[in-house]
Amino acid sequence: MLKKFTWGHGVALALGLFIIFILSMIFYFTSTWKNSELITDDYYEAELAYQDVIDAKALAGALPEKPEYVQDQSGIRVIFPKDYNNSNTQFTIDLHRAEDQKLDVIKEMDLDSRNSLFIPAAVLAKGNYVLRVLWTRADKKYQLDYDLIW
């Protein structure tokens, strides 16, 4: 015996389909979320000292010759002007990956014979990075930021 399809059945069916739709959207979006972390663990203390970063970027922006980066299959090379050397300057590379803090590369480095800093391709994963080049010369801090895709 077959029952008639009434408006009550239609409301129940529509409500059931709506609940299934909402649940499927929740499962879909939560499964595609990426890992997003704070840049540093002591975020608020770093925020209080952010004026130092602003000053370092302003000093670097005012330089007549700025370091430049070049990337190829072997890695990333940051080339400094000829008047920089290891005896008068300290260098730090901060290669920041927003999606995963484990892929960050933060390292103090020395210039090589080509007057550059080199990050080999072996330590890089495909994706977007922010390359922060920090150096201290004559007790002044400098910083340049480059967005790059590896």
Protein backbone atom coordinates (compact mmCIF):
# COMPACT_ATOMS: atom_id res chain seq x y z
CA MET A 1 0.00 0.00 0.00
CA LEU A 2 1.52 3.34 -1.09
CA LYS A 3 0.92 6.46 1.01
CA LYS A 4 0.25 9.82 -0.54
CA PHE A 5 3.03 12.40 -0.54
CA THR A 6 1.72 15.32 1.54
CA TRP A 7 3.11 18.75 2.28
CA GLY A 8 4.33 17.47 5.67
CA HIS A 9 6.47 14.90 3.88
CA GLY A 10 7.85 17.68 1.65
CA VAL A 11 8.81 19.83 4.65
CA ALA A 12 10.53 16.88 6.35
CA LEU A 13 12.38 16.00 3.14
CA ALA A 14 13.49 19.63 2.58
CA LEU A 15 14.66 19.93 6.18
CA GLY A 16 16.59 16.66 5.94
CA LEU A 17 18.28 17.71 2.69
CA PHE A 18 19.17 21.10 4.21
CA ILE A 19 20.79 19.41 7.24
CA ILE A 20 22.78 17.08 4.97
CA PHE A 21 23.92 20.08 2.89
CA ILE A 22 25.07 22.06 5.96
CA LEU A 23 26.93 19.06 7.41
CA SER A 24 28.66 18.33 4.10
CA MET A 25 29.80 21.98 3.86
CA ILE A 26 31.18 21.84 7.42
CA PHE A 27 33.13 18.66 6.70
CA TYR A 28 34.40 19.99 3.37
CA PHE A 29 35.70 23.32 4.73
CA THR A 30 37.27 21.88 7.87
CA SER A 31 39.13 19.26 5.83
CA THR A 32 40.68 21.91 3.54
CA TRP A 33 41.90 24.25 6.29
CA LYS A 34 45.61 24.90 6.25
CA ASN A 35 47.83 25.18 9.26
CA SER A 36 48.13 28.86 10.23
CA GLU A 37 50.34 29.78 13.11
CA LEU A 38 51.61 32.94 14.73
CA ILE A 39 54.86 34.19 13.28
CA THR A 40 56.53 34.00 16.68
CA ASP A 41 55.56 32.43 19.98
CA ASP A 42 56.06 35.74 21.79
CA TYR A 43 53.92 37.69 19.34
CA TYR A 44 52.83 40.47 21.69
CA GLU A 45 56.34 41.24 22.94
CA ALA A 46 57.58 41.36 19.34
CA GLU A 47 54.73 43.73 18.44
CA LEU A 48 55.86 46.17 21.11
CA ALA A 49 59.32 46.32 19.52
CA TYR A 50 58.01 46.71 15.96
CA GLN A 51 59.23 50.31 15.74
CA ASP A 52 62.75 48.87 15.43
CA VAL A 53 61.63 46.95 12.32
CA ILE A 54 60.09 50.10 10.83
CA ASP A 55 63.33 52.01 11.45
CA ALA A 56 65.44 49.20 9.94
CA LYS A 57 63.29 49.11 6.80
CA ALA A 58 63.50 52.90 6.46
CA LEU A 59 67.31 52.82 6.73
CA ALA A 60 67.54 50.05 4.13
CA GLY A 61 65.14 51.86 1.82
CA ALA A 62 67.32 54.97 1.90
CA LEU A 63 70.48 53.13 0.79
CA PRO A 64 71.78 54.02 -2.67
CA GLU A 65 72.76 50.37 -3.36
CA LYS A 66 70.53 47.66 -1.93
CA PRO A 67 71.07 43.92 -1.72
CA GLU A 68 69.23 41.97 -4.39
CA TYR A 69 68.14 38.36 -4.55
CA VAL A 70 68.37 35.93 -7.45
CA GLN A 71 66.74 32.51 -7.50
CA ASP A 72 67.43 29.59 -9.79
CA GLN A 73 67.31 25.78 -9.68
CA SER A 74 70.15 25.55 -7.15
CA GLY A 75 68.68 27.95 -4.58
CA ILE A 76 68.36 31.58 -3.58
CA ARG A 77 71.31 33.98 -3.56
CA VAL A 78 71.26 37.41 -1.90
CA ILE A 79 73.95 39.60 -3.44
CA PHE A 80 75.35 42.52 -1.46
CA PRO A 81 77.23 45.59 -2.77
CA LYS A 82 81.05 45.40 -2.82
CA ASP A 83 81.62 47.57 0.28
CA TYR A 84 80.03 44.93 2.57
CA ASN A 85 82.19 42.23 4.13
CA ASN A 86 82.16 39.84 7.07
CA SER A 87 84.38 42.04 9.25
CA ASN A 88 82.14 45.12 9.22
CA THR A 89 78.66 43.56 8.95
CA GLN A 90 76.58 40.79 10.56
CA PHE A 91 74.00 39.06 8.36
CA THR A 92 70.81 37.13 9.12
CA ILE A 93 68.42 35.45 6.69
CA ASP A 94 64.81 34.83 7.70
CA LEU A 95 62.93 32.86 5.07
CA HIS A 96 59.39 32.77 6.43
CA ARG A 97 56.69 30.37 5.25
CA ALA A 98 53.22 31.48 6.41
CA GLU A 99 51.53 28.09 6.05
CA ASP A 100 53.96 26.06 8.14
CA GLN A 101 56.42 27.31 10.72
CA LYS A 102 58.46 24.10 10.36
CA LEU A 103 59.51 25.19 6.85
CA ASP A 104 61.02 28.50 8.03
CA VAL A 105 64.75 29.05 7.54
CA ILE A 106 66.30 31.46 10.05
CA LYS A 107 70.06 31.57 10.00
CA GLU A 108 72.99 33.87 10.72
CA MET A 109 75.35 33.71 7.78
CA ASP A 110 78.63 35.04 6.43
CA LEU A 111 79.26 36.34 2.94
CA ASP A 112 80.89 33.95 0.51
CA SER A 113 83.54 34.75 -2.10
CA ARG A 114 80.87 36.19 -4.42
CA ASN A 115 79.85 38.71 -1.71
CA SER A 116 76.54 36.95 -1.31
CA LEU A 117 74.47 34.74 0.99
CA PHE A 118 73.23 31.44 -0.44
CA ILE A 119 70.23 29.32 0.59
CA PRO A 120 70.37 25.91 -1.14
CA ALA A 121 67.30 24.42 -2.80
CA ALA A 122 67.52 21.35 -0.55
CA VAL A 123 66.11 23.28 2.43
CA LEU A 124 63.22 24.81 0.46
CA ALA A 125 59.76 23.42 -0.21
CA LYS A 126 57.51 24.63 -3.01
CA GLY A 127 55.31 27.56 -2.02
CA ASN A 128 55.23 31.23 -1.06
CA TYR A 129 57.93 32.72 1.16
CA VAL A 130 58.83 36.08 2.62
CA LEU A 131 62.59 36.57 2.47
CA ARG A 132 63.77 38.93 5.18
CA VAL A 133 67.37 40.05 4.83
CA LEU A 134 68.62 41.60 8.06
CA TRP A 135 72.06 43.05 8.63
CA THR A 136 73.81 45.21 11.19
CA ARG A 137 76.52 47.62 10.14
CA ALA A 138 78.08 50.39 12.25
CA ASP A 139 75.57 49.67 15.05
CA LYS A 140 72.66 50.34 12.69
CA LYS A 141 70.11 47.67 11.81
CA TYR A 142 68.80 47.26 8.27
CA GLN A 143 66.03 45.07 6.88
CA LEU A 144 64.66 44.35 3.41
CA ASP A 145 61.69 42.09 2.71
CA TYR A 146 61.08 40.24 -0.56
CA ASP A 147 58.04 38.14 -1.47
CA LEU A 148 59.02 35.11 -3.52
CA ILE A 149 57.57 31.91 -4.87
CA TRP A 150 59.74 28.81 -4.87
